[in-house]
mmCIF file of C-alpha atoms in Angstrom:
data_model
loop_
_atom_site.group_PDB
_atom_site.id
_atom_site.type_symbol
_atom_site.label_atom_id
_atom_site.label_comp_id
_atom_site.label_asym_id
_atom_site.label_seq_id
_atom_site.Cartn_x
_atom_site.Cartn_y
_atom_site.Cartn_z
ATOM 1 C CA UNK E 1 21.719 -8.907 9.540
ATOM 2 C CA UNK E 2 22.509 -13.120 8.518
ATOM 3 C CA UNK E 3 20.464 -14.316 12.003
ATOM 4 C CA UNK E 4 17.623 -12.095 11.253
ATOM 5 C CA UNK E 5 17.581 -13.038 7.680
ATOM 6 C CA UNK E 6 16.980 -17.270 8.026
ATOM 7 C CA UNK E 7 14.762 -16.055 10.698
ATOM 8 C CA UNK E 8 13.107 -13.997 8.445
ATOM 9 C CA UNK E 9 13.115 -16.953 5.491
ATOM 10 C CA UNK E 10 12.299 -19.519 8.662
ATOM 11 C CA UNK E 11 8.377 -17.551 9.172
ATOM 12 C CA UNK E 12 5.038 -19.261 8.049
ATOM 13 C CA UNK E 13 3.490 -17.269 8.149
ATOM 14 C CA UNK E 14 -1.157 -17.039 9.228
ATOM 15 C CA UNK E 15 -2.966 -16.665 6.415
ATOM 16 C CA UNK E 16 -6.060 -14.343 7.274
ATOM 17 C CA UNK E 17 -9.280 -15.917 7.394
ATOM 18 C CA UNK E 18 -10.957 -13.004 5.359
ATOM 19 C CA UNK E 19 -9.220 -10.488 2.800
ATOM 20 C CA UNK E 20 -7.350 -7.590 4.355
ATOM 21 C CA UNK E 21 -7.950 -4.672 2.077
ATOM 22 C CA UNK E 22 -5.217 -1.613 2.795
ATOM 23 C CA UNK E 23 -5.203 1.915 1.670
ATOM 24 C CA UNK E 24 -1.552 3.375 1.612
ATOM 25 C CA UNK E 25 -2.011 6.621 2.383
ATOM 26 C CA UNK E 26 0.034 10.138 2.670
ATOM 27 C CA UNK E 27 -0.682 13.717 1.423
ATOM 28 C CA UNK E 28 2.984 13.978 1.395
ATOM 29 C CA UNK E 29 4.523 12.924 -1.232
ATOM 30 C CA UNK E 30 8.250 11.411 -1.838
ATOM 31 C CA UNK E 31 7.364 9.160 1.807
ATOM 32 C CA UNK E 32 8.170 5.971 -0.292
ATOM 33 C CA UNK E 33 4.171 4.993 -0.558
ATOM 34 C CA UNK E 34 4.491 3.141 -3.838
ATOM 35 C CA UNK E 35 7.645 1.057 -2.721
ATOM 36 C CA UNK E 36 5.788 0.365 0.495
ATOM 37 C CA UNK E 37 2.780 -1.344 -1.149
ATOM 38 C CA UNK E 38 4.940 -3.091 -4.297
ATOM 39 C CA UNK E 39 7.940 -4.160 -1.894
ATOM 40 C CA UNK E 40 4.913 -5.868 1.209
ATOM 41 C CA UNK E 41 2.818 -6.916 -1.409
ATOM 42 C CA UNK E 42 5.822 -9.094 -3.048
ATOM 43 C CA UNK E 43 7.452 -10.539 0.596
ATOM 44 C CA UNK E 44 4.016 -11.391 1.435
ATOM 45 C CA UNK E 45 3.489 -13.352 -1.676
ATOM 46 C CA UNK E 46 6.716 -14.631 -1.303
ATOM 47 C CA UNK E 47 5.708 -16.228 2.135
ATOM 48 C CA UNK E 48 2.701 -18.031 0.160
ATOM 49 C CA UNK E 49 0.187 -15.296 0.074
ATOM 50 C CA UNK E 50 -2.648 -14.221 -2.585
ATOM 51 C CA UNK E 51 -2.053 -10.499 -3.197
ATOM 52 C CA UNK E 52 -3.630 -7.928 -5.206
ATOM 53 C CA UNK E 53 -1.473 -4.245 -6.219
ATOM 54 C CA UNK E 54 -4.352 -1.430 -7.071
ATOM 55 C CA UNK E 55 -2.851 1.406 -8.743
ATOM 56 C CA UNK E 56 -4.685 3.679 -8.523
ATOM 57 C CA UNK E 57 -2.085 6.550 -9.473
ATOM 58 C CA UNK E 58 -2.451 7.916 -12.827
ATOM 59 C CA UNK E 59 1.747 7.731 -13.435
ATOM 60 C CA UNK E 60 1.818 4.030 -13.010
ATOM 61 C CA UNK E 61 4.030 3.587 -10.389
ATOM 62 C CA UNK E 62 3.347 0.251 -8.675
ATOM 63 C CA UNK E 63 2.429 -0.989 -12.578
ATOM 64 C CA UNK E 64 5.490 -0.501 -13.011
ATOM 65 C CA UNK E 65 7.160 -2.208 -10.284
ATOM 66 C CA UNK E 66 5.507 -5.102 -10.333
ATOM 67 C CA UNK E 67 6.589 -5.444 -14.077
ATOM 68 C CA UNK E 68 3.283 -5.741 -15.733
ATOM 69 C CA UNK E 69 1.809 -3.805 -18.963
ATOM 70 C CA UNK E 70 0.427 -0.209 -18.105
ATOM 71 C CA UNK E 71 0.888 1.690 -21.504
ATOM 72 C CA UNK E 72 -2.248 4.126 -22.996
ATOM 73 C CA UNK E 73 -4.852 1.416 -23.586
ATOM 74 C CA UNK E 74 -3.928 -1.200 -21.651
ATOM 75 C CA UNK E 75 -7.191 -2.457 -19.898
ATOM 76 C CA UNK E 76 -6.923 -0.934 -16.279
ATOM 77 C CA UNK E 77 -8.121 0.818 -12.981
ATOM 78 C CA UNK E 78 -9.875 3.284 -15.305
ATOM 79 C CA UNK E 79 -12.353 1.398 -16.995
ATOM 80 C CA UNK E 80 -13.403 -0.701 -13.894
ATOM 81 C CA UNK E 81 -13.667 3.013 -11.939
ATOM 82 C CA UNK E 82 -15.238 5.097 -14.619
ATOM 83 C CA UNK E 83 -16.545 2.401 -17.187
ATOM 84 C CA UNK E 84 -17.950 -0.503 -16.399
ATOM 85 C CA UNK E 85 -14.855 -2.734 -17.116
ATOM 86 C CA UNK E 86 -15.352 -5.910 -14.889
ATOM 87 C CA UNK E 87 -12.511 -6.328 -12.612
ATOM 88 C CA UNK E 88 -11.282 -9.996 -13.457
ATOM 89 C CA UNK E 89 -11.133 -8.399 -16.931
ATOM 90 C CA UNK E 90 -7.942 -6.316 -16.137
ATOM 91 C CA UNK E 91 -6.323 -7.762 -13.533
ATOM 92 C CA UNK E 92 -2.669 -9.042 -14.771
ATOM 93 C CA UNK E 93 -0.564 -11.756 -13.163
ATOM 94 C CA UNK E 94 2.961 -10.253 -11.921
ATOM 95 C CA UNK E 95 6.206 -11.493 -13.561
ATOM 96 C CA UNK E 96 7.515 -11.211 -9.124
ATOM 97 C CA UNK E 97 5.892 -14.099 -7.385
ATOM 98 C CA UNK E 98 2.883 -16.453 -8.568
ATOM 99 C CA UNK E 99 0.268 -15.274 -5.808
ATOM 100 C CA UNK E 100 1.360 -11.764 -6.869
ATOM 101 C CA UNK E 101 -1.695 -9.938 -9.209
ATOM 102 C CA UNK E 102 -2.086 -6.073 -10.415
ATOM 103 C CA UNK E 103 -4.633 -3.923 -11.753
ATOM 104 C CA UNK E 104 -2.173 -1.522 -13.913
ATOM 105 C CA UNK E 105 -3.101 2.445 -13.916
ATOM 106 C CA UNK E 106 -2.123 4.059 -17.461
ATOM 107 C CA UNK E 107 -2.226 7.292 -17.778
ATOM 108 C CA UNK E 108 -6.013 7.616 -18.535
ATOM 109 C CA UNK E 109 -6.511 8.342 -15.348
ATOM 110 C CA UNK E 110 -5.093 11.153 -15.152
ATOM 111 C CA UNK E 111 -9.046 12.944 -16.350
ATOM 112 C CA UNK E 112 -10.861 10.441 -13.936
ATOM 113 C CA UNK E 113 -10.932 12.843 -10.911
ATOM 114 C CA UNK E 114 -13.416 15.389 -13.254
ATOM 115 C CA UNK E 115 -15.043 12.920 -14.878
ATOM 116 C CA UNK E 116 -16.596 10.770 -11.765
ATOM 117 C CA UNK E 117 -17.622 14.835 -10.357
ATOM 118 C CA UNK E 118 -21.117 13.302 -12.202
ATOM 119 C CA UNK E 119 -21.387 10.331 -11.709
ATOM 120 C CA UNK E 120 -23.739 8.544 -9.694
ATOM 121 C CA UNK E 121 -22.550 6.471 -6.399
ATOM 122 C CA UNK E 122 -18.863 8.532 -7.186
ATOM 123 C CA UNK E 123 -17.451 7.172 -4.076
ATOM 124 C CA UNK E 124 -18.099 3.365 -3.585
ATOM 125 C CA UNK E 125 -17.377 2.551 -7.992
ATOM 126 C CA UNK E 126 -13.581 0.305 -6.450
ATOM 127 C CA UNK E 127 -15.348 -0.196 -3.661
ATOM 128 C CA UNK E 128 -18.532 -2.190 -5.665
ATOM 129 C CA UNK E 129 -15.810 -3.190 -8.833
ATOM 130 C CA UNK E 130 -13.986 -4.900 -5.876
ATOM 131 C CA UNK E 131 -16.610 -6.301 -3.918
ATOM 132 C CA UNK E 132 -18.399 -8.103 -6.581
ATOM 133 C CA UNK E 133 -14.100 -9.473 -7.949
ATOM 134 C CA UNK E 134 -13.694 -11.432 -4.168
ATOM 135 C CA UNK E 135 -17.320 -12.893 -4.391
ATOM 136 C CA UNK E 136 -15.522 -14.894 -7.478
ATOM 137 C CA UNK E 137 -11.609 -14.671 -6.352
ATOM 138 C CA UNK E 138 -9.720 -14.858 -2.863
ATOM 139 C CA UNK E 139 -7.176 -12.925 -2.284
ATOM 140 C CA UNK E 140 -5.144 -12.690 1.630
ATOM 141 C CA UNK E 141 -4.287 -9.386 0.989
ATOM 142 C CA UNK E 142 -5.189 -6.322 -1.251
ATOM 143 C CA UNK E 143 -2.883 -2.977 -1.753
ATOM 144 C CA UNK E 144 -4.058 0.334 -2.784
ATOM 145 C CA UNK E 145 -1.623 2.595 -3.825
ATOM 146 C CA UNK E 146 -2.938 6.172 -3.843
ATOM 147 C CA UNK E 147 -1.826 9.682 -6.079
ATOM 148 C CA UNK E 148 -0.526 11.921 -2.923
ATOM 149 C CA UNK E 149 -3.538 14.062 -3.002
ATOM 150 C CA UNK E 150 -7.570 13.109 -1.317
ATOM 151 C CA UNK E 151 -9.464 13.569 -4.568
ATOM 152 C CA UNK E 152 -12.172 10.888 -5.503
ATOM 153 C CA UNK E 153 -9.452 8.692 -6.797
ATOM 154 C CA UNK E 154 -8.394 8.565 -3.145
ATOM 155 C CA UNK E 155 -11.934 8.553 -1.664
ATOM 156 C CA UNK E 156 -12.539 5.416 -3.783
ATOM 157 C CA UNK E 157 -9.618 3.834 -2.353
ATOM 158 C CA UNK E 158 -10.815 4.753 1.440
ATOM 159 C CA UNK E 159 -13.875 3.498 1.020
ATOM 160 C CA UNK E 160 -12.872 0.378 -0.634
ATOM 161 C CA UNK E 161 -10.142 -0.249 2.565
ATOM 162 C CA UNK E 162 -11.159 -1.696 5.792
ATOM 163 C CA UNK E 163 -7.462 -0.603 6.746
ATOM 164 C CA UNK E 164 -4.946 1.960 6.487
ATOM 165 C CA UNK E 165 -1.559 2.272 6.708
ATOM 166 C CA UNK E 166 0.766 5.346 6.844
ATOM 167 C CA UNK E 167 3.982 5.063 5.280
ATOM 168 C CA UNK E 168 5.949 7.682 7.507
ATOM 169 C CA UNK E 169 9.314 9.114 6.677
ATOM 170 C CA UNK E 170 12.710 9.634 9.208
ATOM 171 C CA UNK E 171 12.889 13.599 8.030
ATOM 172 C CA UNK E 172 11.919 17.323 8.928
ATOM 173 C CA UNK E 173 8.400 17.617 8.229
ATOM 174 C CA UNK E 174 7.704 13.640 8.843
ATOM 175 C CA UNK E 175 4.112 14.893 10.833
ATOM 176 C CA UNK E 176 3.124 18.002 8.839
ATOM 177 C CA UNK E 177 -0.086 17.151 6.834
ATOM 178 C CA UNK E 178 -0.563 14.203 9.295
ATOM 179 C CA UNK E 179 -3.076 15.574 11.646
ATOM 180 C CA UNK E 180 -5.167 16.327 8.045
ATOM 181 C CA UNK E 181 -5.141 12.889 6.787
ATOM 182 C CA UNK E 182 -5.952 11.350 10.223
ATOM 183 C CA UNK E 183 -9.259 13.574 10.106
ATOM 184 C CA UNK E 184 -9.489 13.114 6.317
ATOM 185 C CA UNK E 185 -9.725 9.251 7.422
ATOM 186 C CA UNK E 186 -12.407 9.516 10.284
ATOM 187 C CA UNK E 187 -14.991 11.581 8.323
ATOM 188 C CA UNK E 188 -14.760 9.058 5.603
ATOM 189 C CA UNK E 189 -14.854 6.107 8.430
ATOM 190 C CA UNK E 190 -18.114 8.338 10.039
ATOM 191 C CA UNK E 191 -20.070 8.855 6.665
ATOM 192 C CA UNK E 192 -18.731 6.466 4.156
ATOM 193 C CA UNK E 193 -17.239 3.793 5.086
ATOM 194 C CA UNK E 194 -17.374 2.526 8.819
ATOM 195 C CA UNK E 195 -14.862 -0.317 8.654
ATOM 196 C CA UNK E 196 -11.778 1.873 7.621
ATOM 197 C CA UNK E 197 -9.314 1.988 10.522
ATOM 198 C CA UNK E 198 -5.475 3.300 10.514
ATOM 199 C CA UNK E 199 -4.273 0.206 11.748
ATOM 200 C CA UNK E 200 -0.183 0.418 11.023
ATOM 201 C CA UNK E 201 2.286 2.829 10.399
ATOM 202 C CA UNK E 202 5.507 2.134 9.205
ATOM 203 C CA UNK E 203 8.818 4.394 9.539
ATOM 204 C CA UNK E 204 10.806 4.803 5.940
ATOM 205 C CA UNK E 205 14.277 6.268 4.798
ATOM 206 C CA UNK E 206 15.514 5.559 8.606
ATOM 207 C CA UNK E 207 18.759 6.438 8.666
ATOM 208 C CA UNK E 208 20.317 4.957 12.101
ATOM 209 C CA UNK E 209 23.530 7.536 12.233
ATOM 210 C CA UNK E 210 21.476 10.504 11.760
ATOM 211 C CA UNK E 211 19.737 12.122 15.930
ATOM 212 C CA UNK E 212 16.771 13.245 13.406
ATOM 213 C CA UNK E 213 16.007 9.242 12.522
ATOM 214 C CA UNK E 214 15.803 8.955 16.402
ATOM 215 C CA UNK E 215 14.117 11.608 16.966
ATOM 216 C CA UNK E 216 11.305 12.028 13.840
ATOM 217 C CA UNK E 217 10.785 7.359 14.955
ATOM 218 C CA UNK E 218 10.410 8.156 19.072
ATOM 219 C CA UNK E 219 7.657 11.172 18.021
ATOM 220 C CA UNK E 220 6.128 8.851 15.948
ATOM 221 C CA UNK E 221 5.729 5.641 18.552
ATOM 222 C CA UNK E 222 4.688 8.172 21.259
ATOM 223 C CA UNK E 223 1.413 9.596 19.116
ATOM 224 C CA UNK E 224 0.753 5.989 17.642
ATOM 225 C CA UNK E 225 2.191 3.121 19.478
ATOM 226 C CA UNK E 226 -0.406 1.024 18.644
ATOM 227 C CA UNK E 227 -0.145 1.295 14.994
ATOM 228 C CA UNK E 228 3.603 1.853 14.454
ATOM 229 C CA UNK E 229 5.661 -1.608 13.834
ATOM 230 C CA UNK E 230 8.514 -1.915 15.583
ATOM 231 C CA UNK E 231 10.240 -2.738 11.941
ATOM 232 C CA UNK E 232 11.497 0.455 10.357
ATOM 233 C CA UNK E 233 12.552 0.973 6.438
ATOM 234 C CA UNK E 234 15.977 1.973 6.063
ATOM 235 C CA UNK E 235 17.472 4.360 3.679
ATOM 236 C CA UNK E 236 18.643 2.755 0.730
ATOM 237 C CA UNK E 237 20.133 2.674 -2.610
ATOM 238 C CA UNK E 238 18.139 -0.514 -3.462
ATOM 239 C CA UNK E 239 15.381 0.243 -3.057
ATOM 240 C CA UNK E 240 15.610 3.047 -4.889
ATOM 241 C CA UNK E 241 17.393 2.073 -7.892
ATOM 242 C CA UNK E 242 14.304 -1.330 -7.943
ATOM 243 C CA UNK E 243 11.628 -0.072 -9.191
ATOM 244 C CA UNK E 244 13.686 1.413 -12.231
ATOM 245 C CA UNK E 245 14.677 -2.555 -13.600
ATOM 246 C CA UNK E 246 10.392 -3.281 -12.865
ATOM 247 C CA UNK E 247 11.062 -4.652 -10.118
ATOM 248 C CA UNK E 248 10.831 -4.614 -5.898
ATOM 249 C CA UNK E 249 13.823 -4.876 -4.073
ATOM 250 C CA UNK E 250 12.969 -7.977 -3.072
ATOM 251 C CA UNK E 251 13.479 -9.333 -6.955
ATOM 252 C CA UNK E 252 16.085 -6.640 -7.848
ATOM 253 C CA UNK E 253 18.618 -7.209 -4.635
ATOM 254 C CA UNK E 254 16.905 -10.315 -1.930
ATOM 255 C CA UNK E 255 20.258 -9.906 -0.077
ATOM 256 C CA UNK E 256 19.976 -5.756 0.613
ATOM 257 C CA UNK E 257 18.689 -4.806 4.345
ATOM 258 C CA UNK E 258 16.650 -2.833 2.240
ATOM 259 C CA UNK E 259 14.691 -6.149 1.325
ATOM 260 C CA UNK E 260 15.375 -7.847 4.050
ATOM 261 C CA UNK E 261 13.536 -4.413 6.107
ATOM 262 C CA UNK E 262 10.662 -5.402 4.065
ATOM 263 C CA UNK E 263 10.410 -9.078 4.687
ATOM 264 C CA UNK E 264 9.913 -8.001 8.233
ATOM 265 C CA UNK E 265 7.433 -5.680 8.150
ATOM 266 C CA UNK E 266 5.466 -7.795 5.852
ATOM 267 C CA UNK E 267 5.379 -10.968 8.969
ATOM 268 C CA UNK E 268 4.948 -8.013 11.600
ATOM 269 C CA UNK E 269 1.828 -7.318 9.587
ATOM 270 C CA UNK E 270 0.191 -10.654 9.335
ATOM 271 C CA UNK E 271 0.918 -11.844 13.041
ATOM 272 C CA UNK E 272 -0.609 -8.775 13.975
ATOM 273 C CA UNK E 273 -3.632 -9.555 12.200
ATOM 274 C CA UNK E 274 -6.933 -7.523 11.633
ATOM 275 C CA UNK E 275 -7.581 -4.540 14.043
ATOM 276 C CA UNK E 276 -10.145 -5.461 16.412
#
């Protein structure tokens, strides 16, 4: 692990020529979506990239994990998507890293699904706000954390992004619901966002001691050979503990196996570049 860490720390990552916007999605809960968002964002910021996390989940777990304020009444993504507030008015810098920023989610977002129903261009509201913001501010990577359901908030995330990253846990029922998710991505690509691509699959909660983990990993790689990262995220107590301290695992325990795995995954994503 010492050699791996030394190799990861010596990496100089290429920065993308245009902003890469990822939606991290999986309709199945508990697969490590938010964990993946905050740790990849923190890792890329550590390598010198400018990174924005957009928390589109009413629970606000991504906001907590990067250490930004998101109490009720805090200017948040709700004001951007449902109101007309410019994104720069709600972005906060994270104490995690110099180049890491967050658009927080508050509990106000819980009612946004209902409020969006009657709105004009309801699927494009996040995309428009984000594009206006990117005309004034540069970012290398943007990660959008979705709720674990395909409602209007998740559709807004898909319409705003150009890449989809799916975390898949190495456990029973890992591929359950995945075919439906892929159909939904295709529908959105066809009708709302022709730039959208499934670019990345990340295997999470990998326990190398079990045959099941090896089997799930082999199945996923067989079905998605190009999209699946070589890096796998291990089962790790440190990864689970970090959010309760308002930190990513990289800030919480830099020396842990979980931290190293996310650094390696970030390197792989950066080196792969934008899919053609």
